[in-house]
Structures are given as structure tokens and as C-alpha cells.
């Protein structure tokens, strides 16, 4: 399992390659956990690599534990951050945790079987800890000298950015999570991104010191595109996995726009096509390479949203980029509704609401540059308002476009 996953590009660091390989080969399912703090209502595509590792691990006969950080979110992970995270209310954290849980059900099987995944929340054990007892039992196993050596701490200190005592405790709490799961769930492995290496090692060492038990840490590499950009972000914002934050068509389009140099690598990581088929595509060029991009988009989208959505996506793509199709082919696009009661919607407001531009200032710049169109007609007046009567005359909706690849629909509201 480990050798195949490493050859495909899934794995980066391990606390003991040989030891973990032997543990996973002993027979019977082994439990491995992956943690996500509830800082947002959705994960983005940058987290997908680790989820895919769990998916492969389950299919190899092992048991995934999904840990939602309801407790650690109250503290905030300083890793990779220039400043403290925004403090969220308990209600917001719970709402985010509930929303995150729905994403995993698309990739991993949950249930009561020996290899079925289990969803956990570390708020269940962290929020009930007694501070003095916790410090006496576990704080003595951590040294300030060692904690100051971790990259997340060094980066913040180098930038003269304050690192609160609250955040400094994060790595201790994450280490305790691993210890708790080793005790309660016989968990032997923690997975995470390469930026979590220090926190993972803390958990491995704490479990060894307290329980005299060997557990393991395994990280996935930070996935960047061929031009060096961090995966999961675009000029339009994060590529979310939740449908209510990013439409099925936009998700498909993200994969369809993959750079030539990344197609084969992403097919190996984010689809389950046979490796022999992917290797056959390595020699494809020109139009054939575009076909490979479409295959990547179809397979990645089907895994998240279901294969039944692809027919509508293909019709929408043909309508937008192939010169064909009619009004029905716009169903997959993001939708913005007029306010109703005969009120118009400002063009700049519509662009921001449809996430075609991050701000009104950027929307204004796009209009002045001639990059905005309504039903394929270039808009020149940035003060323009989209009137209800005009939308009715267009059949109830108008296509709003920015450039060649970003589109949305402005439609009548309910009851209009």
C-alpha cells in the first residue's frame, strides 16, 4: 500500500516507513485519523489529497477516523498564518462542523463495520479537561526549546507577528488528540499535510512517552500547480467542495482548466482510473491532451457530486464554449436573483454576488476593460442596472460573463 501510494505521489514524510508498513501488514484493519478544524463551512480542493489517502486506506482494509476539531478550533492553529485566526463562537463552530461532515460521506463509507469510517469531534474530550491536571500529566513532556523550533512558530517570530499563548497551546492539544485516539480507538496513524509535520511528531512522541506505544505519522505533500501556485485557490477564490459554495459546473471547470503539465499528475491523485490507462495518456498532445483534461474533470466531479450531473455540465460547456445550446443549457451556472418587487440589480452588485469579481472595485475595472458581457453583448456602462423587464424579455434569465471562462445567470426571483 505505502509503496504504491508513494509512487503515485500521495506521500511525503513518515515517522517510520518500515515500521508503518509492518504495522499495516500485520493483518486486520488498523485505524488512522485525519483532523480538520471547523474554521469554515467547507473544505477546499487543497484538502482533497489527504481525503483521497483515507479513501485508498479504507479500500485497503483499514479504518478511517475523521476528527472534526470542534475543540481545537476554539484555540486556532497558527500553522502557516501571519496573524491569529478569527475567534469563532461555539454556535459557528458547530455549524461548520455539521457542514464539513457532509463532504466526507461523498468519499468514504461510514457505518458500524470493521473498516467503516467514524466521525469524531475533539470537543468531546478537550473541553472537559481540567487545566492543572492536564499540565501536570502532559505539559511536562513538552519543552519550550523544542516548541520554538517548529516552523510554524519560527515563521511567526521572524515576521514579528504576535503569537498568543492560546495559539502556542495548539500543538499540545493536537498531540493529546493522537494520544486519546490511541487509547480509545487503538489508532496507530495520523495523516496530515506536510505543514502539520511538527504537530504530528508531537503526538507520536507524547504517545510513546505516556503509553510506551509506537504510533506513526504520515504526511501528504503540499500540492502546487506547475506554475508554483498553491492548489485549491484561484483568482476567483477558494475551490470549495460544498455545492452551496461552488456549483458543480464551476468545480468541473476548475479541473478542465488544469495546465498541460499537471494533467497526468492530477489524474493519478484525484481519480481512480487504472494506472495503465493514465500511462497511456502520457503521450497525448494537442486535442488529445484536452480530452485528458475533460476526463480528469468528469472523474473528479463525479466522485464529489455524482456522475448524474455530468450530462447537464456537458450541455452547459457546449453552450458556452461550443457555440451551441439554448437557454436550458445554463442550468449548471451560478445563479443570482433580482430582488423582486420590480427592483433592479446593479451590474457591479450582480458580479460580486455571482463571485465573478471579489469587489465592486474589481468589477468596475473589468467593465472598463471590456471584459464583461450580458448575453454575449459587451457592457460599457459600469453604472448599468439589470432591470426586471429586461430579464423577463430574455426568457426569465440573462447570462452574465466575465472573460471567456467565468459565467453566471441573473434570473427573476420567486414570484416575479
GROMACS .gro file of C-alpha atoms in nm:
model
  416
    1UNK     CA    1   0.000   0.000   0.000
    2UNK     CA    2   0.264   0.254   0.106
    3UNK     CA    3   0.490   0.189  -0.192
    4UNK     CA    4   0.207   0.225  -0.442
    5UNK     CA    5   0.081   0.542  -0.277
    6UNK     CA    6   0.430   0.691  -0.267
    7UNK     CA    7   0.489   0.608  -0.634
    8UNK     CA    8   0.165   0.784  -0.727
    9UNK     CA    9   0.279   1.099  -0.546
   10UNK     CA   10   0.049   1.084  -0.241
   11UNK     CA   11   0.308   1.063   0.035
   12UNK     CA   12   0.581   1.296   0.161
   13UNK     CA   13   0.710   1.216   0.512
   14UNK     CA   14   0.669   0.929   0.756
   15UNK     CA   15   0.799   0.885   1.107
   16UNK     CA   16   0.899   0.527   1.016
   17UNK     CA   17   0.830   0.387   0.669
   18UNK     CA   18   0.933   0.035   0.764
   19UNK     CA   19   0.755   0.037   1.099
   20UNK     CA   20   0.429   0.162   0.949
   21UNK     CA   21   0.446  -0.085   0.662
   22UNK     CA   22   0.489  -0.370   0.909
   23UNK     CA   23   0.202  -0.242   1.126
   24UNK     CA   24  -0.038  -0.216   0.832
   25UNK     CA   25   0.064  -0.564   0.714
   26UNK     CA   26   0.003  -0.743   1.045
   27UNK     CA   27  -0.346  -0.846   0.945
   28UNK     CA   28  -0.683  -0.699   1.030
   29UNK     CA   29  -0.790  -0.335   0.996
   30UNK     CA   30  -0.579  -0.060   1.153
   31UNK     CA   31  -0.726   0.278   1.249
   32UNK     CA   32  -0.585   0.602   1.105
   33UNK     CA   33  -0.710   0.953   1.170
   34UNK     CA   34  -0.720   1.278   0.980
   35UNK     CA   35  -0.816   1.601   1.154
   36UNK     CA   36  -0.984   1.916   1.023
   37UNK     CA   37  -1.059   2.226   1.226
   38UNK     CA   38  -1.407   2.372   1.181
   39UNK     CA   39  -1.292   2.717   1.065
   40UNK     CA   40  -1.521   2.724   0.759
   41UNK     CA   41  -1.837   2.557   0.634
   42UNK     CA   42  -1.649   2.369   0.364
   43UNK     CA   43  -1.311   2.224   0.285
   44UNK     CA   44  -1.148   2.330  -0.039
   45UNK     CA   45  -0.980   2.120  -0.303
   46UNK     CA   46  -0.639   2.163  -0.134
   47UNK     CA   47  -0.762   1.916   0.134
   48UNK     CA   48  -0.867   1.659  -0.123
   49UNK     CA   49  -0.531   1.482  -0.140
   50UNK     CA   50  -0.548   1.375   0.224
   51UNK     CA   51  -0.911   1.266   0.186
   52UNK     CA   52  -0.807   1.053  -0.111
   53UNK     CA   53  -0.537   0.888   0.102
   54UNK     CA   54  -0.804   0.792   0.356
   55UNK     CA   55  -1.021   0.659   0.074
   56UNK     CA   56  -0.738   0.439  -0.052
   57UNK     CA   57  -0.655   0.331   0.303
   58UNK     CA   58  -1.014   0.219   0.361
   59UNK     CA   59  -1.018   0.029   0.034
   60UNK     CA   60  -0.700  -0.147   0.150
   61UNK     CA   61  -0.889  -0.286   0.450
   62UNK     CA   62  -0.825  -0.023   0.719
   63UNK     CA   63  -1.049   0.204   0.925
   64UNK     CA   64  -1.057   0.585   0.879
   65UNK     CA   65  -1.128   0.813   1.173
   66UNK     CA   66  -1.241   1.162   1.070
   67UNK     CA   67  -1.169   1.407   1.350
   68UNK     CA   68  -1.352   1.739   1.339
   69UNK     CA   69  -1.167   1.990   1.555
   70UNK     CA   70  -1.456   2.138   1.745
   71UNK     CA   71  -1.226   2.186   2.044
   72UNK     CA   72  -0.902   2.289   1.873
   73UNK     CA   73  -1.091   2.541   1.659
   74UNK     CA   74  -1.157   2.732   1.981
   75UNK     CA   75  -0.779   2.777   2.009
   76UNK     CA   76  -0.673   2.822   1.645
   77UNK     CA   77  -0.389   2.655   1.457
   78UNK     CA   78  -0.106   2.906   1.397
   79UNK     CA   79   0.046   2.693   1.119
   80UNK     CA   80   0.103   2.898   0.803
   81UNK     CA   81  -0.074   3.206   0.942
   82UNK     CA   82   0.069   3.556   0.969
   83UNK     CA   83  -0.179   3.652   1.239
   84UNK     CA   84  -0.416   3.495   1.487
   85UNK     CA   85  -0.725   3.330   1.344
   86UNK     CA   86  -1.059   3.495   1.399
   87UNK     CA   87  -1.225   3.366   1.715
   88UNK     CA   88  -1.548   3.186   1.629
   89UNK     CA   89  -1.850   3.141   1.853
   90UNK     CA   90  -1.943   2.795   1.976
   91UNK     CA   91  -2.252   2.806   1.752
   92UNK     CA   92  -2.048   2.895   1.442
   93UNK     CA   93  -1.801   2.615   1.514
   94UNK     CA   94  -2.084   2.361   1.548
   95UNK     CA   95  -2.249   2.484   1.226
   96UNK     CA   96  -1.918   2.448   1.042
   97UNK     CA   97  -1.857   2.102   1.188
   98UNK     CA   98  -2.202   1.984   1.074
   99UNK     CA   99  -2.139   2.119   0.724
  100UNK     CA  100  -1.792   1.963   0.696
  101UNK     CA  101  -1.917   1.618   0.788
  102UNK     CA  102  -2.131   1.600   0.475
  103UNK     CA  103  -1.828   1.627   0.244
  104UNK     CA  104  -1.661   1.312   0.375
  105UNK     CA  105  -1.968   1.100   0.305
  106UNK     CA  106  -1.902   1.154  -0.067
  107UNK     CA  107  -1.560   0.987  -0.047
  108UNK     CA  108  -1.562   0.746   0.246
  109UNK     CA  109  -1.807   0.481   0.367
  110UNK     CA  110  -1.942   0.529   0.719
  111UNK     CA  111  -2.112   0.266   0.932
  112UNK     CA  112  -2.058   0.005   1.200
  113UNK     CA  113  -1.840  -0.238   1.005
  114UNK     CA  114  -1.474  -0.311   1.090
  115UNK     CA  115  -1.345  -0.083   0.812
  116UNK     CA  116  -1.631   0.168   0.812
  117UNK     CA  117  -1.528   0.524   0.891
  118UNK     CA  118  -1.622   0.701   1.215
  119UNK     CA  119  -1.677   1.075   1.259
  120UNK     CA  120  -1.547   1.221   1.586
  121UNK     CA  121  -1.526   1.567   1.742
  122UNK     CA  122  -1.240   1.652   1.977
  123UNK     CA  123  -1.461   1.898   2.164
  124UNK     CA  124  -1.598   1.590   2.341
  125UNK     CA  125  -1.274   1.538   2.534
  126UNK     CA  126  -1.082   1.866   2.509
  127UNK     CA  127  -1.348   2.095   2.654
  128UNK     CA  128  -1.379   1.884   2.968
  129UNK     CA  129  -1.005   1.880   3.050
  130UNK     CA  130  -0.901   2.011   3.391
  131UNK     CA  131  -0.624   2.263   3.333
  132UNK     CA  132  -0.394   2.191   3.631
  133UNK     CA  133  -0.425   1.815   3.591
  134UNK     CA  134  -0.359   1.842   3.220
  135UNK     CA  135  -0.044   2.049   3.273
  136UNK     CA  136   0.088   1.809   3.536
  137UNK     CA  137   0.016   1.496   3.333
  138UNK     CA  138   0.116   1.612   2.985
  139UNK     CA  139   0.275   1.958   2.990
  140UNK     CA  140   0.593   1.815   3.140
  141UNK     CA  141   0.654   1.616   2.821
  142UNK     CA  142   0.694   1.934   2.611
  143UNK     CA  143   0.985   2.175   2.621
  144UNK     CA  144   0.967   2.539   2.517
  145UNK     CA  145   1.302   2.491   2.338
  146UNK     CA  146   1.154   2.221   2.115
  147UNK     CA  147   0.829   2.405   2.056
  148UNK     CA  148   1.018   2.718   1.947
  149UNK     CA  149   1.198   2.511   1.684
  150UNK     CA  150   0.883   2.428   1.489
  151UNK     CA  151   0.847   2.602   1.156
  152UNK     CA  152   0.503   2.748   1.231
  153UNK     CA  153   0.644   2.924   1.538
  154UNK     CA  154   0.968   3.034   1.373
  155UNK     CA  155   0.783   3.191   1.079
  156UNK     CA  156   0.558   3.395   1.305
  157UNK     CA  157   0.852   3.512   1.518
  158UNK     CA  158   1.057   3.603   1.208
  159UNK     CA  159   0.774   3.827   1.086
  160UNK     CA  160   0.744   3.998   1.426
  161UNK     CA  161   0.384   3.880   1.428
  162UNK     CA  162   0.242   3.817   1.778
  163UNK     CA  163   0.191   3.452   1.869
  164UNK     CA  164  -0.053   3.431   2.156
  165UNK     CA  165  -0.020   3.188   2.444
  166UNK     CA  166  -0.358   3.050   2.335
  167UNK     CA  167  -0.219   2.952   1.993
  168UNK     CA  168   0.103   2.822   2.148
  169UNK     CA  169  -0.108   2.559   2.323
  170UNK     CA  170  -0.248   2.429   1.995
  171UNK     CA  171   0.033   2.181   1.929
  172UNK     CA  172  -0.009   2.030   2.277
  173UNK     CA  173  -0.381   1.980   2.224
  174UNK     CA  174  -0.329   1.820   1.883
  175UNK     CA  175  -0.071   1.587   2.034
  176UNK     CA  176  -0.320   1.493   2.305
  177UNK     CA  177  -0.577   1.412   2.035
  178UNK     CA  178  -0.348   1.141   1.899
  179UNK     CA  179  -0.284   1.003   2.248
  180UNK     CA  180  -0.657   0.998   2.323
  181UNK     CA  181  -0.738   0.818   1.996
  182UNK     CA  182  -0.457   0.567   2.051
  183UNK     CA  183  -0.610   0.486   2.388
  184UNK     CA  184  -0.978   0.491   2.297
  185UNK     CA  185  -0.976   0.378   1.933
  186UNK     CA  186  -0.649   0.186   1.903
  187UNK     CA  187  -0.543   0.442   1.642
  188UNK     CA  188  -0.191   0.384   1.509
  189UNK     CA  189  -0.157   0.653   1.240
  190UNK     CA  190  -0.218   1.025   1.198
  191UNK     CA  191  -0.239   1.171   0.849
  192UNK     CA  192  -0.196   1.536   0.756
  193UNK     CA  193  -0.045   1.787   0.519
  194UNK     CA  194   0.329   1.845   0.521
  195UNK     CA  195   0.274   2.171   0.712
  196UNK     CA  196   0.143   1.962   1.004
  197UNK     CA  197   0.461   1.756   1.041
  198UNK     CA  198   0.572   1.917   1.368
  199UNK     CA  199   0.230   1.879   1.529
  200UNK     CA  200   0.208   1.515   1.416
  201UNK     CA  201   0.553   1.431   1.552
  202UNK     CA  202   0.446   1.582   1.886
  203UNK     CA  203   0.159   1.335   1.903
  204UNK     CA  204   0.378   1.041   1.811
  205UNK     CA  205   0.629   1.131   2.082
  206UNK     CA  206   0.366   1.203   2.350
  207UNK     CA  207   0.203   0.864   2.291
  208UNK     CA  208   0.542   0.693   2.315
  209UNK     CA  209   0.632   0.872   2.640
  210UNK     CA  210   0.296   0.826   2.813
  211UNK     CA  211   0.182   0.486   2.683
  212UNK     CA  212   0.515   0.334   2.569
  213UNK     CA  213   0.334   0.265   2.242
  214UNK     CA  214   0.466   0.316   1.890
  215UNK     CA  215   0.233   0.510   1.663
  216UNK     CA  216   0.309   0.672   1.330
  217UNK     CA  217   0.274   0.997   1.139
  218UNK     CA  218   0.235   1.026   0.762
  219UNK     CA  219   0.210   1.346   0.560
  220UNK     CA  220   0.096   1.436   0.212
  221UNK     CA  221   0.297   1.688   0.009
  222UNK     CA  222   0.178   2.042  -0.042
  223UNK     CA  223   0.030   2.022  -0.390
  224UNK     CA  224   0.122   2.311  -0.615
  225UNK     CA  225   0.044   2.365  -0.981
  226UNK     CA  226   0.318   2.362  -1.243
  227UNK     CA  227   0.348   2.741  -1.217
  228UNK     CA  228   0.420   2.717  -0.843
  229UNK     CA  229   0.081   2.827  -0.710
  230UNK     CA  230  -0.081   2.658  -0.413
  231UNK     CA  231  -0.358   2.425  -0.523
  232UNK     CA  232  -0.710   2.500  -0.408
  233UNK     CA  233  -0.706   2.871  -0.479
  234UNK     CA  234  -0.789   3.058  -0.799
  235UNK     CA  235  -0.816   3.423  -0.891
  236UNK     CA  236  -1.185   3.395  -0.809
  237UNK     CA  237  -1.126   3.250  -0.461
  238UNK     CA  238  -1.117   2.907  -0.299
  239UNK     CA  239  -1.232   2.597  -0.488
  240UNK     CA  240  -1.481   2.474  -0.230
  241UNK     CA  241  -1.608   2.117  -0.206
  242UNK     CA  242  -1.957   2.210  -0.085
  243UNK     CA  243  -2.209   2.253  -0.365
  244UNK     CA  244  -2.373   2.553  -0.200
  245UNK     CA  245  -2.043   2.743  -0.213
  246UNK     CA  246  -1.925   2.632  -0.558
  247UNK     CA  247  -2.152   2.496  -0.830
  248UNK     CA  248  -2.098   2.159  -0.993
  249UNK     CA  249  -2.015   2.333  -1.321
  250UNK     CA  250  -1.755   2.562  -1.161
  251UNK     CA  251  -1.595   2.262  -0.991
  252UNK     CA  252  -1.583   2.075  -1.322
  253UNK     CA  253  -1.441   2.382  -1.496
  254UNK     CA  254  -1.164   2.411  -1.235
  255UNK     CA  255  -1.038   2.065  -1.331
  256UNK     CA  256  -1.099   2.122  -1.703
  257UNK     CA  257  -0.870   2.428  -1.687
  258UNK     CA  258  -0.578   2.226  -1.549
  259UNK     CA  259  -0.244   2.322  -1.702
  260UNK     CA  260  -0.097   2.078  -1.955
  261UNK     CA  261   0.196   1.994  -1.726
  262UNK     CA  262  -0.035   1.894  -1.438
  263UNK     CA  263  -0.290   1.671  -1.612
  264UNK     CA  264  -0.122   1.332  -1.570
  265UNK     CA  265  -0.018   1.401  -1.211
  266UNK     CA  266  -0.370   1.508  -1.117
  267UNK     CA  267  -0.525   1.206  -1.290
  268UNK     CA  268  -0.312   0.983  -1.065
  269UNK     CA  269  -0.400   1.173  -0.749
  270UNK     CA  270  -0.764   1.277  -0.791
  271UNK     CA  271  -0.926   1.000  -0.996
  272UNK     CA  272  -0.943   0.624  -0.966
  273UNK     CA  273  -0.873   0.543  -1.329
  274UNK     CA  274  -0.649   0.239  -1.381
  275UNK     CA  275  -0.284   0.341  -1.377
  276UNK     CA  276  -0.229   0.172  -1.713
  277UNK     CA  277  -0.493   0.399  -1.871
  278UNK     CA  278  -0.329   0.708  -1.724
  279UNK     CA  279   0.011   0.600  -1.851
  280UNK     CA  280  -0.135   0.565  -2.199
  281UNK     CA  281  -0.235   0.933  -2.179
  282UNK     CA  282   0.120   1.049  -2.103
  283UNK     CA  283   0.199   1.071  -2.474
  284UNK     CA  284  -0.118   1.262  -2.564
  285UNK     CA  285  -0.074   1.610  -2.711
  286UNK     CA  286  -0.290   1.887  -2.854
  287UNK     CA  287  -0.656   1.794  -2.884
  288UNK     CA  288  -0.592   1.458  -2.718
  289UNK     CA  289  -0.447   1.633  -2.415
  290UNK     CA  290  -0.764   1.844  -2.393
  291UNK     CA  291  -0.955   1.517  -2.397
  292UNK     CA  292  -0.747   1.405  -2.097
  293UNK     CA  293  -0.841   1.728  -1.918
  294UNK     CA  294  -1.209   1.657  -1.982
  295UNK     CA  295  -1.165   1.305  -1.845
  296UNK     CA  296  -0.998   1.449  -1.533
  297UNK     CA  297  -1.284   1.699  -1.490
  298UNK     CA  298  -1.550   1.430  -1.537
  299UNK     CA  299  -1.394   1.180  -1.297
  300UNK     CA  300  -1.312   1.432  -1.023
  301UNK     CA  301  -1.658   1.590  -1.044
  302UNK     CA  302  -1.838   1.255  -1.049
  303UNK     CA  303  -1.657   1.148  -0.732
  304UNK     CA  304  -1.774   1.457  -0.542
  305UNK     CA  305  -2.113   1.538  -0.695
  306UNK     CA  306  -2.219   1.213  -0.861
  307UNK     CA  307  -2.197   1.107  -1.223
  308UNK     CA  308  -2.557   1.209  -1.294
  309UNK     CA  309  -2.463   1.580  -1.301
  310UNK     CA  310  -2.220   1.539  -1.591
  311UNK     CA  311  -2.479   1.542  -1.869
  312UNK     CA  312  -2.603   1.888  -1.771
  313UNK     CA  313  -2.245   2.013  -1.725
  314UNK     CA  314  -2.152   1.895  -2.074
  315UNK     CA  315  -2.455   2.075  -2.221
  316UNK     CA  316  -2.360   2.393  -2.038
  317UNK     CA  317  -2.000   2.370  -2.158
  318UNK     CA  318  -2.115   2.312  -2.516
  319UNK     CA  319  -2.344   2.613  -2.493
  320UNK     CA  320  -2.073   2.841  -2.356
  321UNK     CA  321  -1.771   2.726  -2.548
  322UNK     CA  322  -1.905   2.535  -2.846
  323UNK     CA  323  -2.144   2.793  -2.986
  324UNK     CA  324  -2.449   2.574  -2.944
  325UNK     CA  325  -2.723   2.507  -2.696
  326UNK     CA  326  -3.013   2.708  -2.571
  327UNK     CA  327  -3.144   2.854  -2.250
  328UNK     CA  328  -3.175   2.517  -2.079
  329UNK     CA  329  -2.800   2.471  -2.107
  330UNK     CA  330  -2.739   2.738  -1.843
  331UNK     CA  331  -2.882   2.535  -1.556
  332UNK     CA  332  -2.541   2.443  -1.413
  333UNK     CA  333  -2.420   2.802  -1.381
  334UNK     CA  334  -2.417   3.000  -1.054
  335UNK     CA  335  -2.743   3.189  -1.011
  336UNK     CA  336  -2.817   3.538  -0.882
  337UNK     CA  337  -3.176   3.654  -0.844
  338UNK     CA  338  -3.321   4.000  -0.881
  339UNK     CA  339  -3.452   4.149  -0.554
  340UNK     CA  340  -3.814   4.135  -0.675
  341UNK     CA  341  -4.099   4.387  -0.649
  342UNK     CA  342  -3.984   4.543  -0.976
  343UNK     CA  343  -3.645   4.643  -0.832
  344UNK     CA  344  -3.334   4.635  -1.049
  345UNK     CA  345  -2.996   4.486  -0.959
  346UNK     CA  346  -2.682   4.688  -1.019
  347UNK     CA  347  -2.437   4.525  -1.259
  348UNK     CA  348  -2.146   4.555  -1.016
  349UNK     CA  349  -2.358   4.409  -0.735
  350UNK     CA  350  -2.456   4.119  -0.958
  351UNK     CA  351  -2.092   4.047  -1.044
  352UNK     CA  352  -1.989   4.038  -0.679
  353UNK     CA  353  -2.292   3.829  -0.575
  354UNK     CA  354  -2.213   3.577  -0.850
  355UNK     CA  355  -1.846   3.571  -0.739
  356UNK     CA  356  -1.735   3.686  -1.084
  357UNK     CA  357  -1.541   3.961  -0.908
  358UNK     CA  358  -1.425   3.984  -0.545
  359UNK     CA  359  -1.515   4.353  -0.501
  360UNK     CA  360  -1.707   4.628  -0.674
  361UNK     CA  361  -1.378   4.798  -0.749
  362UNK     CA  362  -1.251   4.493  -0.936
  363UNK     CA  363  -1.589   4.456  -1.110
  364UNK     CA  364  -1.567   4.819  -1.223
  365UNK     CA  365  -1.216   4.760  -1.360
  366UNK     CA  366  -1.339   4.457  -1.559
  367UNK     CA  367  -1.624   4.658  -1.712
  368UNK     CA  368  -1.391   4.941  -1.812
  369UNK     CA  369  -1.159   4.685  -1.971
  370UNK     CA  370  -1.438   4.550  -2.191
  371UNK     CA  371  -1.436   4.209  -2.024
  372UNK     CA  372  -1.799   4.193  -1.910
  373UNK     CA  373  -2.091   4.072  -2.124
  374UNK     CA  374  -2.466   4.026  -2.081
  375UNK     CA  375  -2.599   3.757  -2.314
  376UNK     CA  376  -2.275   3.788  -2.515
  377UNK     CA  377  -2.307   4.167  -2.558
  378UNK     CA  378  -2.021   4.373  -2.416
  379UNK     CA  379  -2.128   4.606  -2.133
  380UNK     CA  380  -1.971   4.951  -2.142
  381UNK     CA  381  -2.162   5.132  -1.865
  382UNK     CA  382  -2.042   5.037  -1.517
  383UNK     CA  383  -2.347   5.214  -1.366
  384UNK     CA  384  -2.587   4.990  -1.555
  385UNK     CA  385  -2.866   4.817  -1.363
  386UNK     CA  386  -3.025   4.489  -1.472
  387UNK     CA  387  -3.398   4.559  -1.491
  388UNK     CA  388  -3.669   4.304  -1.419
  389UNK     CA  389  -3.843   4.379  -1.751
  390UNK     CA  390  -3.523   4.309  -1.947
  391UNK     CA  391  -3.483   3.974  -1.775
  392UNK     CA  392  -3.846   3.884  -1.848
  393UNK     CA  393  -3.797   3.969  -2.216
  394UNK     CA  394  -3.491   3.739  -2.221
  395UNK     CA  395  -3.699   3.445  -2.102
  396UNK     CA  396  -3.652   3.485  -1.728
  397UNK     CA  397  -3.274   3.487  -1.709
  398UNK     CA  398  -2.970   3.654  -1.860
  399UNK     CA  399  -2.619   3.514  -1.887
  400UNK     CA  400  -2.356   3.734  -1.720
  401UNK     CA  401  -2.000   3.665  -1.832
  402UNK     CA  402  -1.651   3.783  -1.738
  403UNK     CA  403  -1.387   3.688  -1.990
  404UNK     CA  404  -1.421   3.356  -2.168
  405UNK     CA  405  -1.444   3.117  -1.874
  406UNK     CA  406  -1.645   3.280  -1.594
  407UNK     CA  407  -2.023   3.283  -1.625
  408UNK     CA  408  -2.335   3.317  -1.411
  409UNK     CA  409  -2.708   3.360  -1.460
  410UNK     CA  410  -2.911   3.660  -1.345
  411UNK     CA  411  -3.269   3.540  -1.301
  412UNK     CA  412  -3.607   3.656  -1.179
  413UNK     CA  413  -3.674   3.598  -0.813
  414UNK     CA  414  -3.960   3.382  -0.690
  415UNK     CA  415  -4.298   3.535  -0.754
  416UNK     CA  416  -4.170   3.778  -1.018
   0.00000   0.00000   0.00000
